[in-house]
Short mmCIF file of C-alpha atoms and ligand atoms in Angstrom, two decimals:
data_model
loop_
_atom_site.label_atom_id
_atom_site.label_comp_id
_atom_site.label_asym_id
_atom_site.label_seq_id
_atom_site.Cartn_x
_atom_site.Cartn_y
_atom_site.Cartn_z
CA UNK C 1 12.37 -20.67 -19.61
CA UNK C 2 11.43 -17.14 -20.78
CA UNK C 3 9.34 -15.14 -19.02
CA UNK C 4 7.91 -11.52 -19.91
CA UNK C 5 6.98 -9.11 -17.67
CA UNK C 6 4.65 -6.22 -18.41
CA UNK C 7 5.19 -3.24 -15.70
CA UNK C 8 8.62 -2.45 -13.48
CA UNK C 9 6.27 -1.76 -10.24
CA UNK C 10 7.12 -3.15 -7.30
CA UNK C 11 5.09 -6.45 -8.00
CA UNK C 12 6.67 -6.21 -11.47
CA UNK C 13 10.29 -5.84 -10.04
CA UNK C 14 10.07 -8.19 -7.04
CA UNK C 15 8.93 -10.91 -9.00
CA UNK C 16 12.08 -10.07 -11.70
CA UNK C 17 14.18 -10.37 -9.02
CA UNK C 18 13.33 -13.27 -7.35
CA UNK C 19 12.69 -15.04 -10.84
CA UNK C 20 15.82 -13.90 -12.62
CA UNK C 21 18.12 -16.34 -10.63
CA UNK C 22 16.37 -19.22 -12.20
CA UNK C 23 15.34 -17.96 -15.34
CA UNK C 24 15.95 -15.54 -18.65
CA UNK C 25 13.34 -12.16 -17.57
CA UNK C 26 12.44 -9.10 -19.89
CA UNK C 27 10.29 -5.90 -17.96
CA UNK C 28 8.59 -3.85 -19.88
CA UNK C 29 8.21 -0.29 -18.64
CA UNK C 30 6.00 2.82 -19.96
CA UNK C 31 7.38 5.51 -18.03
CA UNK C 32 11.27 6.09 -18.53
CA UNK C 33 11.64 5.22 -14.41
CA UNK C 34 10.97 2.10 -12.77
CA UNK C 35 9.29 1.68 -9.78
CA UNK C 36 5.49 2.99 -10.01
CA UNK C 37 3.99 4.02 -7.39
CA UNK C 38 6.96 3.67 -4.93
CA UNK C 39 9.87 5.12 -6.01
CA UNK C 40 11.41 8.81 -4.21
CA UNK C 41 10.20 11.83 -6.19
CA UNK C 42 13.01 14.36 -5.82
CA UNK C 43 11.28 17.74 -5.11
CA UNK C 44 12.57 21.09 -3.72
CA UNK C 45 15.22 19.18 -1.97
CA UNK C 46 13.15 16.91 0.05
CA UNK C 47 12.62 13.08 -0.86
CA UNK C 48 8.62 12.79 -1.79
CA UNK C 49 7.33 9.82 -3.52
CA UNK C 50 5.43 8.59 -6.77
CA UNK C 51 2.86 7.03 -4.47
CA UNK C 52 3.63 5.32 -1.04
CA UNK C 53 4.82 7.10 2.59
CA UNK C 54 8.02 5.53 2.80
CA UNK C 55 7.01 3.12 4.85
CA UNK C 56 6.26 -0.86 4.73
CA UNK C 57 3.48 -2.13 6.88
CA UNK C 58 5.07 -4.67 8.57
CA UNK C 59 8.58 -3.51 8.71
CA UNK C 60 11.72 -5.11 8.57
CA UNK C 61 9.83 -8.78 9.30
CA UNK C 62 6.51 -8.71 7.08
CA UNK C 63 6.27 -10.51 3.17
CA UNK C 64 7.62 -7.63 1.97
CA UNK C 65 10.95 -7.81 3.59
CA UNK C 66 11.17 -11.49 3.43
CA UNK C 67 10.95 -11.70 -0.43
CA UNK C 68 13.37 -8.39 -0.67
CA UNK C 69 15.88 -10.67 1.46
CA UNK C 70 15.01 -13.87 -0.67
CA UNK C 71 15.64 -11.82 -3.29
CA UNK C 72 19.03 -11.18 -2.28
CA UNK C 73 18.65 -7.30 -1.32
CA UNK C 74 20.08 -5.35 1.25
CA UNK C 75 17.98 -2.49 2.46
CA UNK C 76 17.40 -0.82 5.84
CA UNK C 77 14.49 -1.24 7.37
CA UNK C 78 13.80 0.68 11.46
CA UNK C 79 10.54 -0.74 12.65
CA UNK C 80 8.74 1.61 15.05
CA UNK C 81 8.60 1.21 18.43
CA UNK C 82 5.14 1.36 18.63
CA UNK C 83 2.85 0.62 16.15
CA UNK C 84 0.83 3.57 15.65
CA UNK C 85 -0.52 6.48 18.24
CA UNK C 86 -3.82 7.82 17.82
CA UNK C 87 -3.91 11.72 18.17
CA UNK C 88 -7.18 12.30 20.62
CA UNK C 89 -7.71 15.12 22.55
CA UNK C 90 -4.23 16.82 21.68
CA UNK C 91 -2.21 14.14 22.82
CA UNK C 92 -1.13 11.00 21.10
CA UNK C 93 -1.87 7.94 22.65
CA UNK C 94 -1.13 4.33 21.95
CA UNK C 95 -3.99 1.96 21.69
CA UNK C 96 -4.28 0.54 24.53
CA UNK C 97 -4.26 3.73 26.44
CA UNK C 98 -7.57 4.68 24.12
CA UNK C 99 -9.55 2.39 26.84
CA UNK C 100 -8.21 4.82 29.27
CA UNK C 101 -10.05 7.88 27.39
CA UNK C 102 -13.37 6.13 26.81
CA UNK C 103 -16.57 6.16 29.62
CA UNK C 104 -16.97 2.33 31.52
CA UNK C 105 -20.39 1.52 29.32
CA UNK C 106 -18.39 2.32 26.06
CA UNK C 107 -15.27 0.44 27.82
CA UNK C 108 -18.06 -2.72 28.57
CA UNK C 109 -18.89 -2.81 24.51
CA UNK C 110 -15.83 -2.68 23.38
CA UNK C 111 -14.39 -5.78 25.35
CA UNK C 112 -17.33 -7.82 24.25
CA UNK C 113 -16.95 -6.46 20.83
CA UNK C 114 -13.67 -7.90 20.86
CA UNK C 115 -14.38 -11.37 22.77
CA UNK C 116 -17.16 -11.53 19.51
CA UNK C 117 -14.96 -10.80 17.18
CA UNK C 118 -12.63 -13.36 18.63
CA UNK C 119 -15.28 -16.24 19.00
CA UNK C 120 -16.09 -15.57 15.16
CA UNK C 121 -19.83 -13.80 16.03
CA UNK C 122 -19.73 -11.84 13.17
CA UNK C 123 -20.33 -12.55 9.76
CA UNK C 124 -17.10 -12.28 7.57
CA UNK C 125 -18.83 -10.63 5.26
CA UNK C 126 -20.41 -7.64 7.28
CA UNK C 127 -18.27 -4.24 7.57
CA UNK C 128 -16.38 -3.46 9.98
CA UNK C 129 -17.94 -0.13 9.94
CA UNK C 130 -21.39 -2.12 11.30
CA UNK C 131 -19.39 -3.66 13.60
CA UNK C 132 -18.31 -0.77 15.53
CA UNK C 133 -21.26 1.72 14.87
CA UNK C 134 -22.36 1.72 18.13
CA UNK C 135 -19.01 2.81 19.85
CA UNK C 136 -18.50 6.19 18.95
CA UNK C 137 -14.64 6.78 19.50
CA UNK C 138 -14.36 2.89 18.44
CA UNK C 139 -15.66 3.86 15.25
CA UNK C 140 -13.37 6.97 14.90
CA UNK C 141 -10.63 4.93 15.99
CA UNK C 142 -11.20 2.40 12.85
CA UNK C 143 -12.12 4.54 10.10
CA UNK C 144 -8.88 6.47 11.16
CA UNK C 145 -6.71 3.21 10.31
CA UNK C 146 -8.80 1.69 7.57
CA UNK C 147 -8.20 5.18 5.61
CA UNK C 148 -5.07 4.94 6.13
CA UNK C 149 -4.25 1.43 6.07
CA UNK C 150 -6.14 0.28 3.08
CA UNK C 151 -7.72 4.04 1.52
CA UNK C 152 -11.04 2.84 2.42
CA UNK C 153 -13.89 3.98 5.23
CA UNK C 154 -14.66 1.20 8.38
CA UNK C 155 -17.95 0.93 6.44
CA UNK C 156 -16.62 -0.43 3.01
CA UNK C 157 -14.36 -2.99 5.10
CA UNK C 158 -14.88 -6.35 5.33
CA UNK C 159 -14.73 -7.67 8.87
CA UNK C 160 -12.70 -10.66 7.35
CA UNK C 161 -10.04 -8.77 6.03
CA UNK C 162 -9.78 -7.24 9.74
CA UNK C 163 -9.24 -10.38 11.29
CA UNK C 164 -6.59 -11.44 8.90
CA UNK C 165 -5.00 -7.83 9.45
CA UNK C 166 -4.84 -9.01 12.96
CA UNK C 167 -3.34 -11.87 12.26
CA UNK C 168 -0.37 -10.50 10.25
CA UNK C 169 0.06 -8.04 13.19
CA UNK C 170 0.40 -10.43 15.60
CA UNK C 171 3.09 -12.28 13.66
CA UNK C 172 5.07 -9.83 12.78
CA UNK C 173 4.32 -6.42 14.25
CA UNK C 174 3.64 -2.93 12.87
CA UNK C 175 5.08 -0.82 10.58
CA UNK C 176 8.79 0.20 9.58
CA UNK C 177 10.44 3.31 7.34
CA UNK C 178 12.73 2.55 5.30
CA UNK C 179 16.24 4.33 4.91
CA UNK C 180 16.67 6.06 1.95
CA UNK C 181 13.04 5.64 1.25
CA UNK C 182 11.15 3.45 -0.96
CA UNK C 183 13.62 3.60 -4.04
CA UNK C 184 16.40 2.18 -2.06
CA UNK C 185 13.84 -1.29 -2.45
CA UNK C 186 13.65 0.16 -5.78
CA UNK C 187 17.40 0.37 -7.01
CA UNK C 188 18.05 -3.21 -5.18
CA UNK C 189 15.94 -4.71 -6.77
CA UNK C 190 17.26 -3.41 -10.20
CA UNK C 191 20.61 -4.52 -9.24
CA UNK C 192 19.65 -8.03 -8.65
CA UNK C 193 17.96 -8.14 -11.70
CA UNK C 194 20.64 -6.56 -13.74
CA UNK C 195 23.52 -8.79 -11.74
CA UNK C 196 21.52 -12.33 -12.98
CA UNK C 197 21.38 -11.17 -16.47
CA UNK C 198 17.74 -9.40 -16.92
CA UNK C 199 16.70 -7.28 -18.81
CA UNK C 200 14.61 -3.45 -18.30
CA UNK C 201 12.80 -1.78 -20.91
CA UNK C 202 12.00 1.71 -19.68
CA UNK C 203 9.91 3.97 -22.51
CA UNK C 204 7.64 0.62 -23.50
CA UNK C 205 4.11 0.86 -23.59
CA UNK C 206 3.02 -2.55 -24.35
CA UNK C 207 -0.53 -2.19 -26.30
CA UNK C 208 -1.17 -6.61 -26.36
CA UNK C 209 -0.80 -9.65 -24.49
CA UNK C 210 -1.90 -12.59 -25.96
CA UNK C 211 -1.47 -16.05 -24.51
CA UNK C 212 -1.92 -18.81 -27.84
CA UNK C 213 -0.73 -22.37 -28.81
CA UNK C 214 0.83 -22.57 -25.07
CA UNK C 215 3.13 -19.97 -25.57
CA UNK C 216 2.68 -15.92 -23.78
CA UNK C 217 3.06 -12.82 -26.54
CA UNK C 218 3.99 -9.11 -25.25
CA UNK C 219 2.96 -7.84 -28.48
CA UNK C 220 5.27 -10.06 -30.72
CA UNK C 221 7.54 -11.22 -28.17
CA UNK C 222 7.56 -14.59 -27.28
CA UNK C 223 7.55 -15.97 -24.11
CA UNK C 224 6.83 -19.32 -21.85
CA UNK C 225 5.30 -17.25 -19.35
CA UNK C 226 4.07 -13.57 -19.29
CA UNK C 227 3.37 -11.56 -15.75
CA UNK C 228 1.36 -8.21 -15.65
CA UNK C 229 1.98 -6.12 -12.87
CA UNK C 230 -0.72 -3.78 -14.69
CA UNK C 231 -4.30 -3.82 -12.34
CA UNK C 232 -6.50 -6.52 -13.64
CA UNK C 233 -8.82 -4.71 -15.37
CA UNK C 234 -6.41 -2.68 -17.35
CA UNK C 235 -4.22 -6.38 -18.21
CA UNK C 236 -7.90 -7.40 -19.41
CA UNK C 237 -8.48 -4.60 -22.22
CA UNK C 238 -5.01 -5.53 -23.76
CA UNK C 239 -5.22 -8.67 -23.54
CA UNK C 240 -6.80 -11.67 -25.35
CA UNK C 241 -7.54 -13.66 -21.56
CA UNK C 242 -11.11 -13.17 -19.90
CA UNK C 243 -9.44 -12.21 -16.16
CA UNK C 244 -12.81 -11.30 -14.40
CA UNK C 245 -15.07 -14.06 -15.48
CA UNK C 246 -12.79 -16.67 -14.73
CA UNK C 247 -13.11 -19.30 -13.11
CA UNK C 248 -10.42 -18.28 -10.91
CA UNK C 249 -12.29 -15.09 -10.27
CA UNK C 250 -16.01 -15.80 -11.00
CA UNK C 251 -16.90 -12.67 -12.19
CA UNK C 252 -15.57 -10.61 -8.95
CA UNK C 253 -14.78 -6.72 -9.87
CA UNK C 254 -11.76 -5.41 -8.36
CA UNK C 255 -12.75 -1.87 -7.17
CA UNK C 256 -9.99 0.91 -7.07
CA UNK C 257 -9.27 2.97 -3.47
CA UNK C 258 -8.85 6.42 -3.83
CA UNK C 259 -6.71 9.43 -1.69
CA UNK C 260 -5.19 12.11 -1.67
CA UNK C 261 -1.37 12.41 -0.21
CA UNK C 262 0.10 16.30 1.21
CA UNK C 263 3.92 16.36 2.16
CA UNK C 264 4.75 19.42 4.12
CA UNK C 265 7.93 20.80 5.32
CA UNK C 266 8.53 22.39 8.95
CA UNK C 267 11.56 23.94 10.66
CA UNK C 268 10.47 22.23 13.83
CA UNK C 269 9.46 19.01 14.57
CA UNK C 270 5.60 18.04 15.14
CA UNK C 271 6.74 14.67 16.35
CA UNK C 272 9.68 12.89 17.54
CA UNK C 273 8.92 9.10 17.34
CA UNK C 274 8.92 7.02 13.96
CA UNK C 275 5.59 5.79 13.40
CA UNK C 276 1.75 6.61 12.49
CA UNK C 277 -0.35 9.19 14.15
CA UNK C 278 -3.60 8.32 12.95
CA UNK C 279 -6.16 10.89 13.46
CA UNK C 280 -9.58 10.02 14.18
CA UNK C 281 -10.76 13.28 15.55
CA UNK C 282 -9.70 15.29 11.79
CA UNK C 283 -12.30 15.36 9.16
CA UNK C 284 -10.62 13.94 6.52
CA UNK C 285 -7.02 13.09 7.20
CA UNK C 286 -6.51 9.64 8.65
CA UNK C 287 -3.14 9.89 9.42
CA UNK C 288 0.53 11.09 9.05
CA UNK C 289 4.26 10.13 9.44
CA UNK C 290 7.54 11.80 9.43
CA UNK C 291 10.47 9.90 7.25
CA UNK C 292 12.95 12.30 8.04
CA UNK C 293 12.97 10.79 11.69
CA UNK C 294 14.24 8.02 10.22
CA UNK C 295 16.71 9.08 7.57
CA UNK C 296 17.16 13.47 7.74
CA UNK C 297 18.22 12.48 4.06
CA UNK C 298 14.72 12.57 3.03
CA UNK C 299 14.28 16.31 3.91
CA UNK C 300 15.79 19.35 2.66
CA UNK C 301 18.55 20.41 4.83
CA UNK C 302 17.22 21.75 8.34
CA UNK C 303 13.43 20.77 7.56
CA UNK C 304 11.40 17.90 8.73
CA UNK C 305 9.03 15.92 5.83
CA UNK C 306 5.86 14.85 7.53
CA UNK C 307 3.77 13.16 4.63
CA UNK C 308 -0.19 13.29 5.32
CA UNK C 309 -2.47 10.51 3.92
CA UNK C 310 -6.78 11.07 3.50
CA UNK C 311 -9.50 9.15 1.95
CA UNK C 312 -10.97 10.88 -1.26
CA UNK C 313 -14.38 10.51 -0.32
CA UNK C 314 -16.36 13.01 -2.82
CA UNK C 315 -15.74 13.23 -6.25
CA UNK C 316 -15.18 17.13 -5.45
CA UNK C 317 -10.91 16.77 -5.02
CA UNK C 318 -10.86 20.13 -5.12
CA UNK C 319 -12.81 19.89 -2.14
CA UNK C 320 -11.43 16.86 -0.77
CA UNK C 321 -8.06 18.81 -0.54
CA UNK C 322 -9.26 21.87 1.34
CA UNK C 323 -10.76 19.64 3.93
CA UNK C 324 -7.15 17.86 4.44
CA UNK C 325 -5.56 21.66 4.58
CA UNK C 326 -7.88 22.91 6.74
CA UNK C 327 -7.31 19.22 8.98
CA UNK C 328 -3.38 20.14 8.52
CA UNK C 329 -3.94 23.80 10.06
CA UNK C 330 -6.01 22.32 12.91
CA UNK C 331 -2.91 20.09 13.73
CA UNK C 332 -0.26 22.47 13.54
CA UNK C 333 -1.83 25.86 15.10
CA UNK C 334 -2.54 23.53 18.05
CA UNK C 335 1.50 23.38 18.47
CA UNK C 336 1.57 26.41 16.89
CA UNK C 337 4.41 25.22 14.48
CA UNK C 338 5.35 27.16 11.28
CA UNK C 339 4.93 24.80 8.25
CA UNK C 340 4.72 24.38 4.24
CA UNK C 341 3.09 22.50 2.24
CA UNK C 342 5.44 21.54 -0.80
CA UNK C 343 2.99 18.77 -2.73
CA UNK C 344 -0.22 17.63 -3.09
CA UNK C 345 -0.87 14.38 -4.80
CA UNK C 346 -4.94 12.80 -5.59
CA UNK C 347 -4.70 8.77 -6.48
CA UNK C 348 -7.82 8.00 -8.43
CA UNK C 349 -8.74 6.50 -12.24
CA UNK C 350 -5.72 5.44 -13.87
CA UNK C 351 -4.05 5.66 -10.74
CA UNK C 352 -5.30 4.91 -7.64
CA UNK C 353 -3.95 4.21 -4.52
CA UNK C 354 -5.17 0.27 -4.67
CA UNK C 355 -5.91 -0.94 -7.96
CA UNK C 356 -8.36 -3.26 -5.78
CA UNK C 357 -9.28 -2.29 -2.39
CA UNK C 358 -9.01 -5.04 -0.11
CA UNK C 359 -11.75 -7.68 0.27
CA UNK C 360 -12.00 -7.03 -3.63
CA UNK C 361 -8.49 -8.49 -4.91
CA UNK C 362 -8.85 -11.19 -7.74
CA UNK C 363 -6.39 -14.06 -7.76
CA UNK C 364 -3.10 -13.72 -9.01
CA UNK C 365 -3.25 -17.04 -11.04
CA UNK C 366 -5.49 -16.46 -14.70
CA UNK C 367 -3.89 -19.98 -16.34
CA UNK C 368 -0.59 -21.55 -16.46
CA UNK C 369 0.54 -18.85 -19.17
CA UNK C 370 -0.77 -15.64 -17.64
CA UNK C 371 -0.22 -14.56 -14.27
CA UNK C 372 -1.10 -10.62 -12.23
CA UNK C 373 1.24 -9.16 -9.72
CA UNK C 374 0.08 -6.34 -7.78
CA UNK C 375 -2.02 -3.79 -5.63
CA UNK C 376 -5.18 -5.71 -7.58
CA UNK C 377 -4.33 -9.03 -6.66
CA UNK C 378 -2.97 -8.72 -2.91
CA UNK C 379 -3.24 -11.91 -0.85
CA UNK C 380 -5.98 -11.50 2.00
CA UNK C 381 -5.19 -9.22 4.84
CA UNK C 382 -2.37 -7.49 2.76
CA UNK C 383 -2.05 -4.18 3.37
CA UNK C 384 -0.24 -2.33 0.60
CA UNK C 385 3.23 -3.61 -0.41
CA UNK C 386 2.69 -6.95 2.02
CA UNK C 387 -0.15 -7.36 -0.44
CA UNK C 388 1.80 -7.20 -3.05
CA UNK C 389 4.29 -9.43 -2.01
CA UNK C 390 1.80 -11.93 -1.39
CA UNK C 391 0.52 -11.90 -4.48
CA UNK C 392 4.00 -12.59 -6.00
CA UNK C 393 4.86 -15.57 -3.46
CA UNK C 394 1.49 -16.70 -4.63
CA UNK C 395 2.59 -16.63 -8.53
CA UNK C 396 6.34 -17.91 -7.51
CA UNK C 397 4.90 -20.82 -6.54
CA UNK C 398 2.62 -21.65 -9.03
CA UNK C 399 5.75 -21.23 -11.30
CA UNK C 400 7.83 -23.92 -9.70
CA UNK C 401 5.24 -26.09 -9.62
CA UNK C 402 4.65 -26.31 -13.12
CA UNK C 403 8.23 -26.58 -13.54
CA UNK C 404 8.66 -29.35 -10.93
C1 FAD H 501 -0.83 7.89 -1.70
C2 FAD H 501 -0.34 6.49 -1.51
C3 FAD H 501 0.25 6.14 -0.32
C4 FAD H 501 0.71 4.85 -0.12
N1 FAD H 501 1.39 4.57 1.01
C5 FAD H 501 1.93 3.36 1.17
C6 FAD H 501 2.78 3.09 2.28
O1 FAD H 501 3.12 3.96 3.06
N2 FAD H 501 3.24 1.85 2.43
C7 FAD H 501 2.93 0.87 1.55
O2 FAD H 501 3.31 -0.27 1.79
N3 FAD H 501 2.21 1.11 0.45
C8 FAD H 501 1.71 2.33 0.23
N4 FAD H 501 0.98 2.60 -0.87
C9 FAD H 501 0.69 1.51 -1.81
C10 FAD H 501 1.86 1.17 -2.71
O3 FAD H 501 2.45 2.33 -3.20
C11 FAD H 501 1.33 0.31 -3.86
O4 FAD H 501 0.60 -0.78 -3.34
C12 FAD H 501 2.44 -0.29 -4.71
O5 FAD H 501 3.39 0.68 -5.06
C13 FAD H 501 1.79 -0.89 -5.95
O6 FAD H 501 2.75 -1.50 -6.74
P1 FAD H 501 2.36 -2.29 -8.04
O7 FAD H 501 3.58 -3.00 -8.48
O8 FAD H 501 1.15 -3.08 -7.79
O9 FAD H 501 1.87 -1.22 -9.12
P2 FAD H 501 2.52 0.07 -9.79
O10 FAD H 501 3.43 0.75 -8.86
O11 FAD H 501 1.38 0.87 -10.31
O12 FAD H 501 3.37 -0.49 -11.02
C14 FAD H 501 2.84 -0.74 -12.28
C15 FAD H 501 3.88 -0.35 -13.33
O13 FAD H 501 3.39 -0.70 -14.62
C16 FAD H 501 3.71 0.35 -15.55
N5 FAD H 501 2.79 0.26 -16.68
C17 FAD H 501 1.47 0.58 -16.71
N6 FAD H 501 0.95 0.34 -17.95
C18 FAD H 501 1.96 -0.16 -18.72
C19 FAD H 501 2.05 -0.63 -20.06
N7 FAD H 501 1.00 -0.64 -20.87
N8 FAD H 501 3.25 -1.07 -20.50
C20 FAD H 501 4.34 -1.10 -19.68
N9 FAD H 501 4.31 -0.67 -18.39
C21 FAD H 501 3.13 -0.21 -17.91
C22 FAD H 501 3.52 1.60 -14.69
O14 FAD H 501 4.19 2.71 -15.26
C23 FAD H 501 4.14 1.15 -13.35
O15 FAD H 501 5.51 1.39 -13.31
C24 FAD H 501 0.54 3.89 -1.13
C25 FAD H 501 -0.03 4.24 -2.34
C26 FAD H 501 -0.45 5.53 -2.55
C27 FAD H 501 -1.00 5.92 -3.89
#
């Protein structure tokens, strides 16, 4: 069976992988790199990124690393130790030492917040923002890992993507870096493809796909099956399938997160450990990490790389972006570190940080010709590249079915 695949993404390249042991796979790829929006970005000697922070969600144990493994990869993955301190009052504190911080009658909310939440009180459907709105530090607390988590405030949140977050943390814990950074997933996953016989087209910008008389077209190639890693919207304008009207989708609009990403270089180090300080207490940053603690490969020689992640809120970036620097001077002068900021990135339009923000993520299957992989089709409670490897277990096995 041929199948076509339009975008070498991650969605784009996991699904070549896993799918070129079994069958004969062509990627198509604009840009003359593969990898979109996680691949390393060499820049003035330190490792930055096209897009992510160099670091999967749920480590060496989540979707991600289970279809890298299926896929036959080998890559490094150090999960944290803890998943995620929350910087609050100058000191970073793990989460369960934030009920330490927080008065008794706050303290009194919050556990029957949670036994709610647990006996499924709340709508699915209300935000998370609502949910917490009457906890001050609680609501802090959640906007600071919803921005960074998902690129999206507590308020534009669905409480039922929350609970299935929960879930996936429960199973299989927080967040890991990877060594080398995100194109050593990247360059596997090109090796597998190129070891089973598969083939890359870098420099193609494919302008049609058209699915007629059973058979999948990437502009006049033929194929028995055609995957877009492309978000749905764009795979709709070139292509001759309604994908948001139906029936699989009913009409639902995938709507695009947006942020803005700073990676800055420091002689010293503003933290040891190798996971997220989220930052409730900052205006606009919600977070920030440092690779090199993982792999000193990923900084210039002597330097630490922190990378910084914010919400784009206002339309304003140029706004947007002061309000992160002036967050990032707050944070350093308070450890009175020297630093430097090397790049600053905004994910919007064309390219956003989520092609569809979570709780807005169409399905993955269009018909038994046409199939989306991808930030805009992430299985429920996927946060970033889990999300997308959800999305292509879903498709994988909607392919061997039909080929039962
Ligand atoms: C600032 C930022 C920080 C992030 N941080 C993290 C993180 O720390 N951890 C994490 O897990 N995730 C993170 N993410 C999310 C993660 O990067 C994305 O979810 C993931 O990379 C999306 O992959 P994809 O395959 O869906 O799409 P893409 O990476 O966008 O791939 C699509 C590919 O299709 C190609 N293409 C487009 N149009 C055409 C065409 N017409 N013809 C041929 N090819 C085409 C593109 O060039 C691209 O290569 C972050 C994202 C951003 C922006």
């Amino acid at each position: 069976m041929k199948i076509g695949i339009v975008g070498a993404g991650l969605g784009g390249l996991l699904a070549g992988a896993i799918l070129s042991k079994n069958y004969d796979i062509t990627i198509y790829e604009k840009l003359p790199i593969v990898g979109g929006r996680f691949t390393n970005l060499p820049y003035k000697g330190y490792q930055l990124t096209t897009g992510a922070l160099h670091m999967v969600p749920h480590g060496a144990d989540g979707y991600l690393a289970q279809l890298i493994k299926k896929a036959g990869c080998s890559v490094n993955i150090i999960n944290s130790a803890v998943e995620g301190y929350f910087k609050i009052k100058g000191k970073d504190r793990t989460y369960k030492e934030l009920f330490g911080i927080v008065g008794f009658k706050d303290k009194l909310k919050a556990l029957k917040l949670m036994a709610d939440l647990k006996m499924g009180k709340f709508d699915d459907n209300a935000s998370f923002g609502e949910l917490l709105k009457d906890i001050p530090y609680a609501y802090e607390v959640g906007n600071s890992f919803t921005g960074w988590a998902l690129s999206l405030t507590a308020d534009d949140t669905p409480i039922s993507e929350v609970k299935e977050i929960a879930k996936h943390y429960k199973k299989f814990g927080g967040p890991g870096m990877i060594v080398g950074g995100c194109s050593s997933i990247i360059n596997e996953l090109v090796k597998v493809i190129e070891k089973n016989n598969g083939k890359i087209i870098t420099n193609y910008n494919v302008k049609n796909i058209t699915i007629e008389n059973n058979k999948g077209y990437i502009d006049s190639n033929e194929f028995d099956i055609v995957i877009s890693n492309l978000s749905p919207t764009i795979t709709e304008k070139i292509s001759n399938v309604d994908i948001i009207n139906n029936g699989n989708n009913n009409g639902k609009k995938p709507i695009p997160s947006k942020g803005i990403k700073i990676a800055i270089g420091s002689k010293e180090k503003l933290i040891n450990h190798n996971t997220i300080v989220f930052t409730p207490e900052c205006e606009r940053i919600n977070g920030f990490n440092c690779p090199s603690n993982v792999d000193k490969n990923l900084a210039k020689e002597g330097r630490n790389l922190i990378m910084v992640h914010g919400i784009q809120i206002t339309n304003n970036v140029k706004k947007e972006i002061d309000i992160m620097l002036n967050d990032i001077e707050n944070i350093y002068s308070e450890k009175n570190i020297n630093y430097e900021i090397i790049h600053i990135q905004s994910y919007r339009d064309d390219m956003p940080v989520n092609h569809a923000s979570n709780g807005t993520d169409l399905n993955p299957i269009v018909n038994d010709r046409l199939y989306l992989v991808g930030d805009g089709v992430k299985g429920k409670g996927g946060i970033e590249v889990e999300g997308v490897a959800l999305s292509v277990m879903k498709v994988m096995d909607s392919i061997n079915d039909i080929n039962k």
